[in-house]
CSV table of C-alpha atoms in Angstrom, one decimal:
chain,number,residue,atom,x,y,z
X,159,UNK,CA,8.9,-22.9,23.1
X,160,UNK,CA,10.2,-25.6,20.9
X,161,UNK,CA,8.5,-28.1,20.2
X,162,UNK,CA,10.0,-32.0,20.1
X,163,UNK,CA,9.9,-34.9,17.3
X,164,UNK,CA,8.0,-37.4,18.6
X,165,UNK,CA,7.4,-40.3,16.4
X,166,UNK,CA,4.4,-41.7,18.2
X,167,UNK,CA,2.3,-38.8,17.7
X,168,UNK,CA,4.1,-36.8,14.1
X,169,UNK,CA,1.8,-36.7,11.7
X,170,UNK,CA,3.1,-35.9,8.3
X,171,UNK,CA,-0.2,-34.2,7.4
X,172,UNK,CA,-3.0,-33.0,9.0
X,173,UNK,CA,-6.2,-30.7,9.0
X,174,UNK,CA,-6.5,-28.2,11.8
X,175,UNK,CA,-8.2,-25.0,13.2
X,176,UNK,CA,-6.4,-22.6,14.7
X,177,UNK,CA,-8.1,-20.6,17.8
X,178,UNK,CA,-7.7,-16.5,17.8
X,179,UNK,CA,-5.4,-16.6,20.5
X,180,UNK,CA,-2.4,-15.9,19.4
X,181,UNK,CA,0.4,-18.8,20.5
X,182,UNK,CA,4.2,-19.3,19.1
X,183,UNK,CA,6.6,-22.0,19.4
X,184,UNK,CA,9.2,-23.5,16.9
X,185,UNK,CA,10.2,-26.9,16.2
X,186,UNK,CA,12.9,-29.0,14.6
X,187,UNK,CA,11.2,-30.3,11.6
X,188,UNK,CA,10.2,-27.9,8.3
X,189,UNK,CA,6.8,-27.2,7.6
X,190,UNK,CA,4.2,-26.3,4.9
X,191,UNK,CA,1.3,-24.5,5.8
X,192,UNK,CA,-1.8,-24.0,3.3
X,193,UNK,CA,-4.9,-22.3,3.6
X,194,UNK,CA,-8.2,-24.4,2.6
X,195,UNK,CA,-11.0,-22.1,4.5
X,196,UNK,CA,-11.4,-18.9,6.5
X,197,UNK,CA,-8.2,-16.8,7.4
X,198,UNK,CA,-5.2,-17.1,9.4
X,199,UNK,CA,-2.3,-14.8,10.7
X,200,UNK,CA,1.2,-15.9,10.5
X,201,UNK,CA,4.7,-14.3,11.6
X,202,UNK,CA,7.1,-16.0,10.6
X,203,UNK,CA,10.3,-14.2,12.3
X,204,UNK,CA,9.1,-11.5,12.0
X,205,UNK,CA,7.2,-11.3,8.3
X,206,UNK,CA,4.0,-11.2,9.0
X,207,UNK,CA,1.1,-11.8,6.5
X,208,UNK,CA,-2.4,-13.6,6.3
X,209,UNK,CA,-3.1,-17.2,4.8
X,210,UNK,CA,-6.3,-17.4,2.9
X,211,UNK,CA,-7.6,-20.5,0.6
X,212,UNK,CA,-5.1,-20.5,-2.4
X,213,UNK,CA,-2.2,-19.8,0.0
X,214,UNK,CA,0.4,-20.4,2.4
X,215,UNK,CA,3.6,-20.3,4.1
X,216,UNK,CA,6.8,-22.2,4.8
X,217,UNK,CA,8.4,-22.6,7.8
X,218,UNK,CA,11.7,-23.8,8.0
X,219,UNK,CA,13.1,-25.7,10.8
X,220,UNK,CA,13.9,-23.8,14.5
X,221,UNK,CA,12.0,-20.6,12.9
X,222,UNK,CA,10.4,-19.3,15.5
X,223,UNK,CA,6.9,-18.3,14.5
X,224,UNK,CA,3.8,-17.0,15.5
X,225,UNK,CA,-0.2,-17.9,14.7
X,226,UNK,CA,-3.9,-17.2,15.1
X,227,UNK,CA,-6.9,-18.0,13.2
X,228,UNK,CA,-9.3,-15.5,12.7
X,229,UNK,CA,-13.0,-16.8,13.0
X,230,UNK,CA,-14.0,-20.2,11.6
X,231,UNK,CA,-10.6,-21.5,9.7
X,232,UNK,CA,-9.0,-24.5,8.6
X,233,UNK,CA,-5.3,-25.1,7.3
X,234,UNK,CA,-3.6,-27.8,6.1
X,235,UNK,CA,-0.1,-28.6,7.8
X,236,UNK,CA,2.5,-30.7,6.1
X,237,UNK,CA,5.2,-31.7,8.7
X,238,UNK,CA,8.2,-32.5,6.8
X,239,UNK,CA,11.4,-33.8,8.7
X,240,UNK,CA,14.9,-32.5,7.8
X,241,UNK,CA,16.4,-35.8,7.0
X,242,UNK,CA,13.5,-36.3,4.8
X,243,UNK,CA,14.3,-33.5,2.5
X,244,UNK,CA,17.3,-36.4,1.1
X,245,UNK,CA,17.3,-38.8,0.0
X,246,UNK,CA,13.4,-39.1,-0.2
X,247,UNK,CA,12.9,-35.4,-2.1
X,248,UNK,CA,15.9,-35.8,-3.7
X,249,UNK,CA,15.0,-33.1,-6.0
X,250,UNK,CA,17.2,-30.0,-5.8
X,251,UNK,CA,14.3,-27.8,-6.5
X,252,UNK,CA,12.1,-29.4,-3.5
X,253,UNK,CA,15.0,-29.0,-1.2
X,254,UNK,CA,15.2,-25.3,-2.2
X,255,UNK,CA,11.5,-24.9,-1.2
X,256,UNK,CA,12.7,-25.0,2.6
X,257,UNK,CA,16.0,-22.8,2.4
X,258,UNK,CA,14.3,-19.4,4.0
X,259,UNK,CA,10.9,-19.3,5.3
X,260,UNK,CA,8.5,-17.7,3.1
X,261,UNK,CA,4.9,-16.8,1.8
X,262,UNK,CA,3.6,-18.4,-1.3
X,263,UNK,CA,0.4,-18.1,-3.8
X,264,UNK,CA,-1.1,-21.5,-5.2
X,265,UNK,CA,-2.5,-22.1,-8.7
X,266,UNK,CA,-5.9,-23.4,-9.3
X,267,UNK,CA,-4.3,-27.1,-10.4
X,268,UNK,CA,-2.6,-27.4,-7.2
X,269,UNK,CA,-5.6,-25.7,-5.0
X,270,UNK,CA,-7.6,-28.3,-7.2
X,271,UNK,CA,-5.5,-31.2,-6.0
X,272,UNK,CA,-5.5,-30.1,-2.2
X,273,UNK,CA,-9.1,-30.2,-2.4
X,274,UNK,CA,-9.2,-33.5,-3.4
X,275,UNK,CA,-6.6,-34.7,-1.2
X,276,UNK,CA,-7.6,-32.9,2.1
X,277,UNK,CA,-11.4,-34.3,0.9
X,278,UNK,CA,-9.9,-38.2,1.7
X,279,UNK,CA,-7.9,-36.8,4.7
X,280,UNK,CA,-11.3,-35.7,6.7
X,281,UNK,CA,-12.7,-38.8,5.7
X,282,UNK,CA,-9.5,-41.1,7.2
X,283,UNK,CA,-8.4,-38.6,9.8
X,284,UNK,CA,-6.7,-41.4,11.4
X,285,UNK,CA,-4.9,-42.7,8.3
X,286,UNK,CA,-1.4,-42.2,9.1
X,287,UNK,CA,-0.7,-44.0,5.8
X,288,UNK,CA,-2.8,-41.6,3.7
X,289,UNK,CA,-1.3,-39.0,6.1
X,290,UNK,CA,2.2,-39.6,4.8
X,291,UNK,CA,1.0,-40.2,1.2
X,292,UNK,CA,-0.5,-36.5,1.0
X,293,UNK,CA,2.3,-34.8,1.9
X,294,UNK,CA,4.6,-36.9,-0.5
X,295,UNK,CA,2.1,-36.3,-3.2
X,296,UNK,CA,2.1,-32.3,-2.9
X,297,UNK,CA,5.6,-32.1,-2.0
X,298,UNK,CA,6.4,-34.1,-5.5
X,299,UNK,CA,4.3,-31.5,-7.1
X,300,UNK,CA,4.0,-28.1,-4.9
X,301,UNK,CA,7.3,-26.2,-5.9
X,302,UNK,CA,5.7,-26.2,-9.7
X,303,UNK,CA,2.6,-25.0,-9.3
X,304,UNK,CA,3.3,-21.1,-6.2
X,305,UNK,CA,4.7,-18.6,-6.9
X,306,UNK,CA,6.3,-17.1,-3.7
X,307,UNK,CA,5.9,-13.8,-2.1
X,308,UNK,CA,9.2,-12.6,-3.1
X,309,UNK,CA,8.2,-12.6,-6.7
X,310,UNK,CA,6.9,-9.6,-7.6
X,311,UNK,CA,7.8,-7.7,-11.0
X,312,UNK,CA,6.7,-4.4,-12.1
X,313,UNK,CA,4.5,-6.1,-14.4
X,314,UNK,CA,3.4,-8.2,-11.4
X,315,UNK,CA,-0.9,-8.8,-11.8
X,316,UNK,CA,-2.8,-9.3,-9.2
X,317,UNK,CA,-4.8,-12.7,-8.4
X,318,UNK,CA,-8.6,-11.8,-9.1
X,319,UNK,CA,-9.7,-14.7,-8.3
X,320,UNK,CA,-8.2,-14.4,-4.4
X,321,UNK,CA,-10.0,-11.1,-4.2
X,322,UNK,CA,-13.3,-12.1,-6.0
X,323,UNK,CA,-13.7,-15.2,-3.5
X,324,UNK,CA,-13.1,-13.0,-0.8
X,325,UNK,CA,-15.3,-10.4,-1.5
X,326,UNK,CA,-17.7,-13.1,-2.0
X,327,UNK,CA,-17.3,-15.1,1.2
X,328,UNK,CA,-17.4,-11.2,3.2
X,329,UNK,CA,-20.1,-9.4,1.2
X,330,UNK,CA,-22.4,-8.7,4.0
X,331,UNK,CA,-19.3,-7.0,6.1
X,332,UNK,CA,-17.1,-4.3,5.7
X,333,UNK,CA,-14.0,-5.3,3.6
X,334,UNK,CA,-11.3,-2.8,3.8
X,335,UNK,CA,-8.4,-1.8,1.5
X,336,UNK,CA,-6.0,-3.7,4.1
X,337,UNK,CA,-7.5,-6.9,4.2
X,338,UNK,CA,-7.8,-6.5,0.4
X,339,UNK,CA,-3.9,-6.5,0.6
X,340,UNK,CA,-3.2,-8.9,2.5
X,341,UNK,CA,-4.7,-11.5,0.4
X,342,UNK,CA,-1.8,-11.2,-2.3
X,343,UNK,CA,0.7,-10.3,0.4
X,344,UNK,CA,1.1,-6.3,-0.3
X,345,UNK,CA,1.4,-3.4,1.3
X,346,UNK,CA,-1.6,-1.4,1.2
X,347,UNK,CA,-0.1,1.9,-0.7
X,348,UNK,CA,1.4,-0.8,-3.4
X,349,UNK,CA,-1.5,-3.1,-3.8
X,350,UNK,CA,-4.3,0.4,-4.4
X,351,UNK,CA,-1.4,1.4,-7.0
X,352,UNK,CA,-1.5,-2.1,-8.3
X,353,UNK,CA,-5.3,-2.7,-8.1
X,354,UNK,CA,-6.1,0.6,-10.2
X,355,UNK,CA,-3.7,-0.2,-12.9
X,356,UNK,CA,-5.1,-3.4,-13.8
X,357,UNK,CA,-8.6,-2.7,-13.3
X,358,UNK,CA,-9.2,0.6,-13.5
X,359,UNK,CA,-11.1,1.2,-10.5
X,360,UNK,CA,-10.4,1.5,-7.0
X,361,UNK,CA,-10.5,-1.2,-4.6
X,362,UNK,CA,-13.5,0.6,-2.7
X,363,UNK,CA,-15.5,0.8,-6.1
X,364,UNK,CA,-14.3,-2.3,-7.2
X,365,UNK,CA,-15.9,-3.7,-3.4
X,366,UNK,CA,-19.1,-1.7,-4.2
X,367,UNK,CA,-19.4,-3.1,-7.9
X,368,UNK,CA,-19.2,-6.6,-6.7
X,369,UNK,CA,-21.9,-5.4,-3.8
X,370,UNK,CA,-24.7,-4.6,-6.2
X,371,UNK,CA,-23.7,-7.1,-8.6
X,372,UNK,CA,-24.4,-9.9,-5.7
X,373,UNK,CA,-27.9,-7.7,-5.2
X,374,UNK,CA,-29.0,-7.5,-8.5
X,375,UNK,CA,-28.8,-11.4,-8.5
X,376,UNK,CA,-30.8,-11.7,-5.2
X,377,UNK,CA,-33.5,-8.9,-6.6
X,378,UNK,CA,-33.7,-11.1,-9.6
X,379,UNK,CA,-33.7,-14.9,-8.6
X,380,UNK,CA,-34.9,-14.4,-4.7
X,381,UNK,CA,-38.1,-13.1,-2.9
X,382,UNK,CA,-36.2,-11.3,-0.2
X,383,UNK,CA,-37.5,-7.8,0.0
X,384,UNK,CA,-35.1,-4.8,-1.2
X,385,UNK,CA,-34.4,-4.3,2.9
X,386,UNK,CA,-33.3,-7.5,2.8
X,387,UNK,CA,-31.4,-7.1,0.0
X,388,UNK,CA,-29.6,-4.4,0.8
X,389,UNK,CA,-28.7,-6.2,4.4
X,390,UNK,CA,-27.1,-9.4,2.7
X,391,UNK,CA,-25.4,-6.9,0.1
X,392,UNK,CA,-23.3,-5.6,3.1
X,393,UNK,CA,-24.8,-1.6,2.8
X,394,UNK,CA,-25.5,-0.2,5.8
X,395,UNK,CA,-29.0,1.3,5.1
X,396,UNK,CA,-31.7,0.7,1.9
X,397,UNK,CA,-31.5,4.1,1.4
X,398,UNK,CA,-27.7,3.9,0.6
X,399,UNK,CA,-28.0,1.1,-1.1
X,400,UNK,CA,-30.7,2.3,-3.4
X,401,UNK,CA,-29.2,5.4,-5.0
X,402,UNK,CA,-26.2,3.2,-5.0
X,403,UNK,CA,-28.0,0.9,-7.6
X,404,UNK,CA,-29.5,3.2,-9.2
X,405,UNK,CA,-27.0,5.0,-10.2
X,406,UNK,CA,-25.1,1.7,-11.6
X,407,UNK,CA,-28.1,0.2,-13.1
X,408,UNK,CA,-30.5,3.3,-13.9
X,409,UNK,CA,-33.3,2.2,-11.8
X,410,UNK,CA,-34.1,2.0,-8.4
X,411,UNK,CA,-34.5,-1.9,-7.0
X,412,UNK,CA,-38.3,-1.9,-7.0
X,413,UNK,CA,-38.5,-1.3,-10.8
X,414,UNK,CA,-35.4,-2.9,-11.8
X,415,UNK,CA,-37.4,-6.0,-9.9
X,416,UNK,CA,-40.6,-5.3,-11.6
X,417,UNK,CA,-39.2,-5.0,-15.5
X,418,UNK,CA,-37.0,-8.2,-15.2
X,419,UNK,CA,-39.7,-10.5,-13.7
């Protein structure tokens, strides 16, 4: 399904929330997509990868493409028209943004900037002024500050802030090795290999780690019983959850609650 220009309803930036039904289309006009809360599932003729705060994709013009949110989302779409790209981007290296579709990581001064900008775009939704000024803003500044997906050397690191956020936002569920991946765009056999050379753990201990870290906060600064604990820690039972901190912090909750009150 392709979607028309229409001039009366374009908007060169918006805020949205995608549902979890799966829908496709393609249009005429390129487009920017970035991730600002929750997770959403892209194919992008056939590339498929999720989009998660700190990232996004580009979508060139007549791409076909598919997309779904998964659970409470919101993206931010920048709708950029193909005669726009010149003269008004006259930069070669913004034009060069849109030649292939692609996957892209943000840094924390543009993800800083997005915030900001997206903040005055909830409050004006109907700006279409402010609308246009966004996306000139970010596509002035965007191709400085991603890296795209593409870009992986052998000495490639992975983003630990993607992952610690994550884990963070999803500690009372199950996070698996494959979602873990698909935060920085890797397979799962390549990210593990990836993961354990630059931390020295495994994902899953890395996941349980940041588990007991997050309870031995609540067991010191909250009133919530270790049952409790161990629920909003995201381990299935207090009995697994117990040995499990005790053998990272030498004594079982109860005590480790009692000597740092």
């Amino acid at each position: 399904m392709k979607e028309p220009l229409n001039s009366l309803s374009f908007k060169p930036s918006e805020i949205v929330q995608l549902p979890e039904k799966m829908d496709h289309h393609n249009h005429g006009y390129n487009q920017i997509v970035i991730g600002l809360s929750g997770q959403t599932e892209f194919d992008i003729e056939g590339a498929g990868n999720l989009v998660c705060p700190g990232q996004g994709c580009l979508v060139t013009a007549d791409s076909e493409h598919a997309f779904s949110g998964i659970g409470n989302n919101e993206i931010l779409v920048l709708n950029v028209p193909t005669e726009q790209l010149q003269p008004a981007y006259a930069d070669d290296s913004v034009a060069r943004l849109f030649e292939q579709s692609s996957y892209f990581h943000l840094d924390r001064q543009a993800q800083n900037l997005i915030q900001m900008l997206t903040a005055e775009m909830m409050a004006h939704p109907d700006d279409l002024l402010l609308s246009k000024a966004c996306t000139d803003t970010l596509m002035c500044v965007l191709h400085r500050h991603f890296k795209p997906l593409n870009d992986h050397k052998p000495n490639h690191r992975l983003n630990m802030d993607i992952i610690d956020h994550y884990i963070l936002q999803h500690v009372t569920r199950k996070i698996s090795v494959t979602q873990l991946a698909g935060l920085v765009f890797l397979g799962e056999s390549q990210f593990h290999l990836l993961f354990k050379a630059q931390t020295g753990v495994t994902p899953h201990q890395y996941v349980l780690k940041k588990r007991l870290e997050f309870a031995r906060d609540l067991i010191e600064t909250s009133p919530l019983s270790v049952a409790q604990v161990a629920q909003s820690s995201g381990f299935a039972s207090q009995s697994s959850f117990t040995q499990a901190f005790t053998r990272l912090y030498g004594k079982p909750p109860a005590r480790y609650r009692k000597a740092n009150a």
